[in-house]
Coordinates of C-alpha atoms and ligand atoms in Angstrom, one line a residue:
M3 CA -28.4 -31.7 3.4
V4 CA -28.0 -33.3 0.0
T5 CA -30.3 -31.0 -1.9
A6 CA -30.8 -27.3 -2.0
V7 CA -33.7 -25.3 -3.4
V8 CA -32.4 -22.3 -5.4
E9 CA -34.8 -20.0 -7.1
G10 CA -37.4 -22.7 -6.7
V11 CA -35.2 -25.3 -8.4
E12 CA -34.1 -28.4 -6.5
V13 CA -30.3 -29.0 -6.9
D14 CA -28.6 -32.2 -5.6
T15 CA -25.3 -31.0 -4.2
R16 CA -23.5 -34.3 -4.1
H17 CA -21.0 -35.6 -6.6
W18 CA -22.1 -37.5 -9.6
I19 CA -19.9 -40.7 -9.9
A20 CA -20.7 -43.8 -12.0
G21 CA -24.3 -42.6 -12.5
R22 CA -25.0 -42.2 -8.8
R23 CA -25.1 -39.4 -6.3
V24 CA -22.2 -39.7 -3.8
A25 CA -21.8 -37.6 -0.7
S26 CA -18.5 -36.6 1.0
G27 CA -18.0 -36.3 4.7
S28 CA -17.2 -32.6 4.3
T29 CA -19.0 -29.8 2.5
F30 CA -18.3 -26.3 1.4
T31 CA -20.8 -23.4 1.6
D32 CA -21.8 -21.9 -1.8
I33 CA -22.7 -18.2 -1.4
S34 CA -24.7 -16.0 -3.7
P35 CA -22.7 -12.9 -4.6
I36 CA -25.9 -10.9 -5.1
D37 CA -26.6 -10.6 -1.4
E38 CA -23.9 -12.9 0.2
T39 CA -26.5 -15.3 1.5
P40 CA -25.6 -19.0 1.7
L41 CA -27.3 -21.0 -1.1
A42 CA -26.2 -24.6 -0.5
E43 CA -23.8 -26.9 1.3
V44 CA -22.0 -28.7 -1.5
S45 CA -20.0 -32.0 -1.1
S46 CA -16.3 -31.4 -1.1
A47 CA -14.2 -34.0 -2.9
G48 CA -10.7 -35.0 -2.0
P49 CA -8.4 -37.7 -3.4
A50 CA -10.8 -40.6 -2.5
E51 CA -13.7 -39.2 -4.5
V52 CA -11.4 -38.2 -7.4
D53 CA -10.1 -41.8 -7.5
A54 CA -13.6 -43.1 -7.5
A55 CA -14.6 -40.7 -10.4
V56 CA -11.6 -41.6 -12.5
A57 CA -12.1 -45.3 -11.9
A58 CA -15.8 -44.9 -13.0
A59 CA -14.7 -43.0 -16.1
R60 CA -12.1 -45.7 -16.9
A61 CA -14.6 -48.5 -16.5
A62 CA -17.1 -46.7 -18.8
F63 CA -14.6 -45.9 -21.5
P64 CA -14.4 -49.1 -23.5
S65 CA -18.1 -49.3 -24.1
W66 CA -18.6 -45.6 -24.8
A67 CA -15.7 -45.5 -27.2
S68 CA -17.2 -48.5 -29.0
W69 CA -20.6 -46.8 -29.7
S70 CA -21.0 -45.7 -33.3
R71 CA -20.6 -42.0 -34.0
E72 CA -24.2 -41.8 -34.9
E73 CA -25.2 -43.3 -31.5
R74 CA -22.9 -40.9 -29.6
A75 CA -24.2 -37.9 -31.6
A76 CA -27.8 -38.9 -30.9
V77 CA -27.4 -39.0 -27.2
L78 CA -25.5 -35.6 -27.2
H79 CA -28.4 -34.1 -29.1
R80 CA -30.7 -35.4 -26.4
V81 CA -28.5 -33.7 -23.8
A82 CA -28.8 -30.4 -25.8
D83 CA -32.6 -30.9 -25.8
G84 CA -32.5 -31.3 -22.0
V85 CA -30.5 -28.1 -21.6
E86 CA -33.0 -26.3 -23.8
R87 CA -35.9 -27.7 -21.9
R88 CA -34.4 -26.6 -18.6
A89 CA -32.9 -23.4 -19.8
E90 CA -35.2 -21.3 -17.5
E91 CA -34.2 -23.2 -14.4
L92 CA -30.5 -23.3 -15.4
S93 CA -30.6 -19.5 -16.0
A94 CA -32.3 -18.8 -12.7
V95 CA -29.8 -21.0 -10.7
E96 CA -26.7 -19.7 -12.5
T97 CA -27.8 -16.1 -11.9
R98 CA -28.2 -16.7 -8.2
D99 CA -24.9 -18.6 -8.1
N100 CA -22.5 -16.4 -10.0
G101 CA -24.4 -13.1 -10.1
A102 CA -24.3 -12.6 -13.9
L103 CA -27.3 -11.2 -15.6
L104 CA -30.4 -13.3 -15.9
R105 CA -31.2 -12.0 -19.4
S106 CA -27.7 -12.9 -20.6
H107 CA -28.2 -16.4 -19.3
R108 CA -31.5 -16.7 -21.0
R109 CA -30.6 -15.2 -24.3
G110 CA -26.9 -16.1 -24.8
V111 CA -25.3 -18.4 -22.3
M112 CA -27.8 -21.3 -22.0
P113 CA -28.6 -21.5 -25.7
R114 CA -24.8 -21.6 -26.2
A115 CA -24.5 -24.5 -23.7
A116 CA -27.0 -26.5 -25.7
T117 CA -25.2 -25.5 -28.9
N118 CA -21.9 -26.8 -27.5
F119 CA -23.5 -30.3 -27.5
R120 CA -25.2 -30.0 -30.9
F121 CA -22.2 -28.6 -32.6
F122 CA -19.7 -31.3 -31.5
A123 CA -22.3 -34.0 -32.1
D124 CA -22.7 -32.9 -35.7
H125 CA -19.0 -32.2 -36.2
L126 CA -18.2 -35.8 -35.1
L127 CA -20.0 -37.1 -38.2
T128 CA -17.8 -35.2 -40.5
L129 CA -14.5 -36.2 -39.0
D130 CA -12.8 -38.7 -41.3
R131 CA -10.0 -37.5 -43.3
S132 CA -7.8 -39.2 -45.8
A133 CA -4.2 -38.6 -46.5
P134 CA -2.8 -38.8 -50.1
D135 CA -1.5 -42.2 -51.2
I136 CA 2.2 -42.6 -50.9
D137 CA 4.0 -44.8 -53.6
G138 CA 0.7 -46.6 -54.1
H139 CA 0.2 -47.2 -50.4
R140 CA -3.2 -46.1 -49.1
Q141 CA -3.2 -44.0 -45.9
R142 CA -6.1 -44.0 -43.6
V143 CA -6.3 -41.3 -40.8
T144 CA -8.6 -42.1 -37.9
H145 CA -9.5 -40.3 -34.7
D146 CA -9.4 -42.9 -31.9
P147 CA -10.8 -41.8 -28.5
A148 CA -8.0 -41.1 -26.1
G149 CA -9.5 -42.2 -22.7
V150 CA -10.5 -40.2 -19.7
A151 CA -10.5 -36.4 -20.0
A152 CA -10.3 -34.2 -16.9
V153 CA -12.2 -30.9 -17.3
I154 CA -11.5 -28.1 -14.8
T155 CA -13.4 -24.8 -15.4
P156 CA -14.0 -21.4 -13.8
W157 CA -17.1 -19.5 -12.6
N158 CA -17.6 -16.6 -15.0
A159 CA -19.8 -18.6 -17.3
P160 CA -19.9 -21.9 -15.5
L161 CA -22.2 -24.1 -17.5
M162 CA -21.2 -22.6 -20.9
L163 CA -17.5 -23.1 -20.2
A164 CA -17.9 -26.6 -18.8
T165 CA -20.0 -27.8 -21.7
W166 CA -17.6 -26.2 -24.2
R167 CA -15.0 -28.6 -22.8
I168 CA -17.2 -31.6 -21.9
A169 CA -19.1 -31.8 -25.2
P170 CA -16.1 -32.3 -27.5
A171 CA -14.6 -34.8 -25.1
L172 CA -17.7 -36.9 -25.0
A173 CA -18.3 -36.6 -28.8
A174 CA -14.7 -37.8 -29.3
G175 CA -15.6 -41.0 -27.4
N176 CA -13.8 -40.1 -24.2
T177 CA -15.3 -40.3 -20.8
V178 CA -15.0 -37.3 -18.5
V179 CA -14.3 -36.3 -14.9
A180 CA -15.3 -32.6 -14.5
K181 CA -14.5 -30.4 -11.6
P182 CA -16.8 -27.3 -11.6
P183 CA -15.8 -24.0 -9.9
E184 CA -16.4 -23.8 -6.2
W185 CA -17.8 -20.3 -6.5
A186 CA -20.6 -21.4 -8.9
P187 CA -21.0 -25.2 -8.7
L188 CA -24.7 -25.7 -9.0
T189 CA -25.6 -25.8 -12.7
A190 CA -23.0 -28.6 -13.2
S191 CA -25.1 -30.7 -10.8
L192 CA -28.2 -30.0 -12.9
L193 CA -26.2 -31.0 -16.0
A194 CA -25.6 -34.4 -14.4
D195 CA -29.4 -34.9 -14.1
I196 CA -29.9 -33.8 -17.7
T197 CA -27.3 -36.2 -19.1
A198 CA -28.8 -39.1 -17.1
D199 CA -32.3 -38.2 -18.5
A200 CA -30.8 -38.1 -22.0
G201 CA -29.5 -41.7 -21.7
L202 CA -25.8 -41.0 -21.3
P203 CA -24.5 -44.2 -19.7
A204 CA -23.3 -44.3 -16.1
G205 CA -19.7 -43.3 -15.7
V206 CA -19.4 -41.5 -19.0
L207 CA -19.7 -38.1 -17.3
N208 CA -18.6 -37.8 -13.7
I209 CA -18.7 -34.6 -11.7
V210 CA -16.6 -34.0 -8.5
Q211 CA -17.4 -30.9 -6.6
G212 CA -14.8 -29.1 -4.4
T213 CA -12.1 -26.6 -4.2
G214 CA -9.2 -26.3 -6.5
E215 CA -6.7 -27.4 -3.9
E216 CA -8.6 -30.3 -2.6
A217 CA -10.4 -31.7 -5.7
G218 CA -8.7 -30.0 -8.6
A219 CA -5.1 -30.8 -7.6
P220 CA -5.6 -34.6 -7.2
L221 CA -7.5 -34.7 -10.5
S222 CA -4.7 -32.9 -12.3
A223 CA -2.1 -35.3 -10.9
H224 CA -4.1 -38.4 -11.4
P225 CA -2.3 -41.1 -13.5
G226 CA -5.7 -42.4 -14.8
I227 CA -6.4 -39.3 -16.9
N228 CA -5.4 -39.1 -20.6
R229 CA -6.3 -35.5 -21.4
M230 CA -6.3 -32.3 -19.2
S231 CA -8.7 -29.7 -20.4
F232 CA -8.3 -26.6 -18.2
T233 CA -9.9 -23.1 -18.3
G234 CA -8.8 -20.6 -15.7
S235 CA -6.0 -18.3 -14.5
V236 CA -2.3 -18.5 -15.4
P237 CA -1.0 -19.3 -11.8
T238 CA -3.4 -22.2 -11.5
A239 CA -2.5 -23.4 -15.0
G240 CA 1.1 -23.6 -13.9
R241 CA 0.2 -25.8 -11.0
V242 CA -2.1 -28.0 -13.1
A243 CA 0.6 -28.4 -15.8
A244 CA 3.2 -29.3 -13.1
A245 CA 0.9 -31.9 -11.6
A246 CA 0.0 -33.5 -14.9
A247 CA 3.6 -33.5 -16.3
P248 CA 4.8 -36.7 -14.7
N249 CA 2.0 -38.5 -16.4
I250 CA 2.8 -37.0 -19.9
V251 CA -0.9 -35.9 -20.2
P252 CA -1.6 -33.6 -23.2
L253 CA -2.9 -30.2 -22.1
S254 CA -5.4 -27.8 -23.5
F255 CA -5.3 -24.5 -21.6
E256 CA -7.6 -21.5 -22.1
L257 CA -6.3 -18.8 -19.8
G258 CA -6.5 -15.2 -19.0
G259 CA -6.0 -12.1 -21.2
K260 CA -5.2 -8.4 -21.2
S261 CA -6.6 -7.7 -24.6
P262 CA -6.5 -4.4 -26.4
L263 CA -9.2 -2.3 -28.1
V264 CA -7.4 -0.3 -30.7
V265 CA -9.3 2.7 -32.0
F266 CA -7.9 4.6 -35.0
A267 CA -8.9 8.1 -35.8
D268 CA -10.6 6.8 -39.0
A269 CA -12.9 4.5 -37.0
D270 CA -16.7 4.7 -36.9
F271 CA -17.0 6.8 -33.8
D272 CA -20.2 5.4 -32.4
L273 CA -19.2 1.8 -33.1
A274 CA -15.9 2.4 -31.2
V275 CA -17.7 3.9 -28.2
A276 CA -20.2 1.0 -28.2
L277 CA -17.5 -1.6 -28.3
A278 CA -15.6 0.1 -25.4
V279 CA -18.7 0.2 -23.2
E280 CA -19.5 -3.4 -24.1
Q281 CA -16.3 -4.4 -22.1
F282 CA -18.3 -3.8 -18.9
D283 CA -20.5 -6.8 -19.7
N284 CA -20.6 -9.4 -17.0
S285 CA -18.8 -6.8 -14.8
G286 CA -15.7 -7.3 -16.9
Q287 CA -15.4 -10.9 -15.8
V288 CA -14.8 -12.0 -19.3
C289 CA -11.5 -13.6 -20.4
L290 CA -11.8 -12.1 -23.9
G291 CA -12.5 -8.6 -22.7
A292 CA -10.6 -5.8 -24.4
F293 CA -9.7 -3.9 -21.2
R294 CA -6.8 -1.9 -22.6
I295 CA -8.2 1.0 -24.7
L296 CA -5.6 2.2 -27.1
V297 CA -6.9 5.3 -29.0
E298 CA -5.2 7.5 -31.6
D299 CA -4.3 10.7 -29.8
R300 CA -6.0 13.2 -32.2
V301 CA -9.4 11.7 -31.4
A302 CA -8.7 10.5 -27.8
S303 CA -10.3 13.3 -25.9
G304 CA -13.7 13.3 -27.6
F305 CA -13.7 9.5 -27.7
V306 CA -12.9 9.1 -24.0
D307 CA -15.5 11.7 -23.0
A308 CA -18.2 9.7 -25.0
V309 CA -17.2 6.4 -23.4
V310 CA -17.3 7.9 -19.9
D311 CA -20.7 9.4 -20.7
R312 CA -22.2 6.2 -22.0
A313 CA -20.6 4.0 -19.3
S314 CA -21.9 6.3 -16.5
Q315 CA -25.4 5.5 -17.7
L316 CA -25.0 1.8 -17.1
V317 CA -27.6 0.6 -14.6
Q318 CA -26.1 -1.4 -11.8
G319 CA -28.4 -3.6 -9.8
D320 CA -29.9 -7.0 -9.2
P321 CA -29.0 -9.3 -12.1
R322 CA -32.5 -10.7 -12.1
E323 CA -34.0 -7.3 -13.2
E324 CA -34.4 -6.9 -16.9
T325 CA -33.3 -3.3 -16.7
T326 CA -29.9 -4.1 -15.0
D327 CA -26.8 -3.7 -17.2
M328 CA -24.1 -4.5 -14.6
S329 CA -24.3 -6.7 -11.6
C330 CA -21.9 -7.7 -8.8
L331 CA -18.6 -9.5 -8.8
V332 CA -18.6 -13.2 -8.1
S333 CA -17.3 -13.3 -4.5
R334 CA -15.9 -11.2 -1.7
R335 CA -12.4 -12.5 -2.4
H336 CA -12.6 -11.5 -6.0
F337 CA -14.1 -8.2 -5.1
E338 CA -11.2 -7.4 -2.9
R339 CA -8.7 -8.5 -5.6
V340 CA -10.3 -6.2 -8.1
D341 CA -10.4 -3.3 -5.7
G342 CA -6.7 -3.9 -4.8
F343 CA -5.7 -3.5 -8.4
V344 CA -7.6 -0.2 -8.6
R345 CA -6.2 1.1 -5.3
R346 CA -2.6 0.3 -6.3
A347 CA -3.1 1.8 -9.7
R348 CA -4.4 5.1 -8.2
A349 CA -1.6 5.1 -5.6
A350 CA 0.9 4.7 -8.5
G351 CA -0.4 7.8 -10.3
A352 CA -3.3 6.7 -12.5
S353 CA -6.5 8.7 -12.2
A354 CA -10.1 7.4 -12.3
I355 CA -11.9 9.2 -15.0
L356 CA -14.9 7.1 -14.2
G357 CA -15.8 5.1 -11.0
G358 CA -12.8 3.8 -9.2
G359 CA -14.4 2.0 -6.3
P360 CA -17.3 0.0 -4.9
N361 CA -20.9 0.9 -5.4
H362 CA -22.3 0.0 -1.9
D363 CA -25.6 1.8 -2.7
V364 CA -26.5 -1.4 -4.6
G365 CA -24.9 -4.1 -2.5
H366 CA -21.7 -5.3 -0.9
L367 CA -20.0 -6.8 -3.9
F368 CA -20.9 -4.3 -6.6
Y369 CA -18.0 -2.4 -8.2
R370 CA -18.5 0.7 -10.3
P371 CA -17.6 0.7 -14.0
T372 CA -14.1 2.1 -13.8
I373 CA -11.9 3.8 -16.4
L374 CA -8.3 4.7 -15.4
A375 CA -6.0 7.0 -17.3
G376 CA -2.4 8.1 -16.9
A377 CA -0.9 4.8 -15.8
E378 CA 2.8 4.6 -16.5
P379 CA 4.0 2.1 -19.2
G380 CA 4.7 -1.2 -17.6
A381 CA 2.4 -0.5 -14.6
E382 CA 0.6 -3.4 -13.0
I383 CA -2.8 -2.2 -14.1
L384 CA -1.6 -2.2 -17.8
T385 CA 0.0 -5.7 -17.6
E386 CA -2.0 -7.9 -15.2
E387 CA -5.5 -9.3 -15.7
V388 CA -7.9 -7.6 -13.3
F389 CA -11.0 -9.7 -14.4
G390 CA -13.3 -6.9 -13.3
P391 CA -15.0 -3.7 -14.7
V392 CA -11.8 -1.8 -15.1
L393 CA -10.6 -0.3 -18.4
T394 CA -7.4 1.7 -18.9
V395 CA -6.9 4.3 -21.6
Q396 CA -3.6 5.0 -23.4
T397 CA -3.0 7.0 -26.6
F398 CA -0.8 6.4 -29.6
E399 CA 0.4 8.6 -32.5
S400 CA 1.1 6.1 -35.3
E401 CA 0.0 2.7 -36.6
D402 CA 3.4 1.3 -35.7
Q403 CA 3.1 2.5 -32.1
A404 CA -0.5 1.1 -31.9
V405 CA 0.8 -2.4 -32.9
A406 CA 3.7 -2.2 -30.5
M407 CA 1.4 -1.2 -27.6
A408 CA -1.2 -3.8 -28.5
N409 CA 1.5 -6.5 -28.4
D410 CA 3.1 -5.2 -25.3
T411 CA 1.7 -8.0 -23.1
R412 CA 2.6 -11.5 -22.1
F413 CA -1.0 -12.5 -23.0
G414 CA -2.4 -13.0 -26.5
L415 CA -6.0 -14.1 -26.2
A416 CA -7.8 -11.6 -28.4
A417 CA -7.6 -8.1 -29.8
T418 CA -10.3 -5.7 -31.3
L419 CA -9.5 -3.1 -33.9
V420 CA -11.8 -0.3 -34.9
T421 CA -10.8 1.4 -38.2
G422 CA -12.5 2.7 -41.3
D423 CA -9.6 1.7 -43.5
P424 CA -9.8 -1.9 -44.9
E425 CA -6.1 -1.9 -45.8
R426 CA -5.1 -0.9 -42.3
A427 CA -7.4 -3.6 -41.0
E428 CA -5.5 -6.2 -43.0
R429 CA -2.1 -4.8 -42.0
V430 CA -2.6 -4.3 -38.3
S431 CA -4.6 -7.6 -37.8
A432 CA -1.8 -9.5 -39.4
L433 CA 0.8 -8.0 -37.0
I434 CA -1.1 -8.5 -33.8
S435 CA -0.3 -11.5 -31.7
A436 CA -3.6 -13.0 -30.5
G437 CA -5.7 -16.1 -30.9
T438 CA -8.7 -14.1 -32.2
V439 CA -8.6 -10.6 -33.8
W440 CA -11.9 -8.8 -34.3
V441 CA -12.1 -6.0 -36.8
N442 CA -15.0 -3.6 -36.2
C443 CA -16.8 -6.2 -34.1
F444 CA -16.5 -8.1 -30.8
F445 CA -17.4 -11.5 -29.5
V446 CA -18.4 -13.0 -32.8
R447 CA -17.8 -16.7 -32.2
D448 CA -18.1 -19.7 -34.5
L449 CA -17.7 -23.0 -32.8
G450 CA -15.9 -24.4 -35.9
A451 CA -13.2 -21.7 -35.7
P452 CA -10.0 -22.1 -33.7
F453 CA -10.2 -20.6 -30.3
G454 CA -7.3 -20.2 -27.9
G455 CA -4.6 -17.9 -26.9
N456 CA -0.9 -17.1 -27.5
G457 CA 1.7 -16.7 -24.8
H458 CA 0.3 -16.8 -21.3
S459 CA -3.3 -17.0 -22.6
G460 CA -3.1 -20.7 -23.3
I461 CA -1.9 -23.8 -24.9
G462 CA -3.5 -25.2 -28.0
R463 CA -6.7 -24.4 -29.9
E464 CA -10.2 -25.8 -29.5
G465 CA -13.2 -25.6 -31.8
G466 CA -14.2 -27.8 -34.7
G467 CA -11.5 -30.3 -35.7
W468 CA -9.0 -28.7 -33.3
S469 CA -11.0 -30.1 -30.4
F470 CA -11.1 -33.6 -31.9
D471 CA -7.4 -33.4 -32.6
F472 CA -6.8 -32.7 -28.9
H473 CA -9.2 -35.3 -27.6
C474 CA -8.3 -38.1 -29.9
D475 CA -5.3 -40.3 -30.5
V476 CA -5.0 -39.5 -34.2
K477 CA -3.7 -42.5 -36.1
N478 CA -2.3 -43.0 -39.6
T479 CA -2.6 -46.5 -41.0
V480 CA -0.6 -47.3 -44.2
F481 CA -1.8 -50.2 -46.4
A482 CA 0.6 -51.7 -48.9
P483 CA -0.7 -51.9 -52.4
T484 CA 0.2 -55.5 -53.2
G485 CA -2.3 -57.3 -51.0
W486 CA -1.4 -59.8 -48.3
R487 CA 1.9 -61.6 -48.2
D488 CA 1.6 -65.3 -48.6
S489 CA 2.2 -66.7 -45.1
G490 CA 2.8 -70.2 -46.4
Ligands
NAD508 P1 -8.7 -20.2 -11.3 O1 -7.5 -20.6 -12.0 O2 -8.6 -19.7 -9.9 O3 -9.7 -21.5 -11.1 C1 -10.1 -22.2 -12.3 C2 -10.5 -23.6 -11.9 O4 -9.3 -24.2 -11.4 C3 -11.5 -23.7 -10.7 O5 -12.4 -24.8 -10.9 C4 -10.6 -24.0 -9.5 O6 -11.3 -24.7 -8.5 C5 -9.5 -24.8 -10.1 N1 -8.3 -24.9 -9.4 C6 -7.8 -23.9 -8.5 N2 -6.6 -24.4 -8.0 C7 -6.3 -25.6 -8.6 C8 -5.3 -26.5 -8.5 N3 -4.2 -26.3 -7.7 N4 -5.3 -27.6 -9.2 C9 -6.4 -27.9 -10.0 N5 -7.4 -27.0 -10.2 C10 -7.4 -25.9 -9.4 O7 -9.5 -19.2 -12.2 P2 -10.9 -18.4 -11.8 O8 -10.6 -17.3 -10.9 O9 -11.9 -19.5 -11.4 O10 -11.3 -17.9 -13.3 C11 -10.9 -16.8 -13.8 C12 -9.8 -17.0 -14.8 O11 -10.2 -17.9 -15.9 C13 -9.3 -15.8 -15.5 O12 -7.9 -15.7 -15.6 C14 -10.0 -15.8 -16.9 O13 -9.3 -15.1 -17.9 C15 -9.9 -17.3 -17.1 N6 -10.8 -17.7 -18.2 C16 -10.3 -18.0 -19.4 C17 -11.2 -18.4 -20.5 C18 -10.7 -18.7 -21.8 O14 -11.4 -19.3 -22.6 N7 -9.5 -18.4 -22.2 C19 -12.6 -18.4 -20.2 C20 -13.0 -18.0 -18.9 C21 -12.1 -17.7 -17.9

């Protein structure tokens, strides 16, 4: 079978290489986490398909790189139009594939996938910079396309995360080989159709489906790639970096987190409670999630009671229902991983003040919103990324202690502070080590702002000009002031 019909939408499950559908001899089964039914048999790439995709991208590069910026921007806007036109279908397929809420896909995720193309198309037209003259010599700084970008992405927001990486690469004039996540591969296949309809030339975007080990590993190690753009977990990032190292390929890594939500006694109480409960969105499968609640001890008891009360009212159920607040986890393997963290934390002395286990009343892969208290400093549950609906609570007595606890992590993706004191907001946000710090808000994202993580949360920044700096060979050309030397 080369096509599957998912929620009434036909999806071609073969690779997309050089503008054609290409099947592999072997396939993998894509399973919906909502009810664990098989959705599709998807072509499974190995080194041969990866070679073919990189060759196609290399062949398409010179022509694509020579298109004017206006021409590239125009085709990327048409891709965005196509995403918008098919947003309903993309939302329905993505929901069935990764189990996240249909209403989030409709209202947030798919509009953002379209915006990814529009934003980088527009930003492309503002790129040129000039450097100051030096001793009368004119300096010209240009952004030359680098070549073939490999893009490897995860399943928690598959199309949004893939397009966040693909769009700047294409805008920069690079060609792309993308490897979507094997737990939610389908919308990438629809994206291939959308780009073809928009007039993106054959070979400019190539998509190889498959597992990390079989398709991702040969792509990371491929000598034909010029940029490695990876979003995923820290252990995989280590393998990708090691594979890419012999080829001296620049890396952009957006990885995991263990971000804090720091609540001071002077905070707007209702806002702080709402921000804490928001961390259960997408069943906690959010890299930026603030899963470590750090609360000032004199307000801790009332605050925690209110969070437990509000979180216990979250409606768990089918993600296609408008009334559902929390859905399932993405796969059985991930479900067991999340449950393992909670079991070990409880065995080590933490207590579940909310949830603490599966919700089999709803389905096999549904996990209750869980809040754990009493974990010992340094415990696994306080230091490792769970990537599920599991918050921990710790208390602090002073601002200094709050900062120390917030920074007591090898990650540094994000942090959220809730305080009513503007001076404290300035002080504490300056001392926190994280790529993004939100003060009295959460998840406010501007595509022109730098995005990335410190420490084990990543390498580099993307967004706005940072993305073009990564995807381009930035060149400085220095012109002498005196004209051309007489060659005679
Ligand atoms: P993962 O690292 O297991 O997989 C990510 C991707 O890498 C998948 O496409 C997978 O097939 C591929 N892969 C696996 N092994 C590979 C290998 N040896 N070589 C090349 N590719 C390989 O991560 P996941 O479980 O899919 O995603 C969850 C992780 O992603 C979490 O850590 C989360 O925090 C992180 N994440 C980060 C951001 C961010 O922007 N910082 C955004 C979303 C998710």
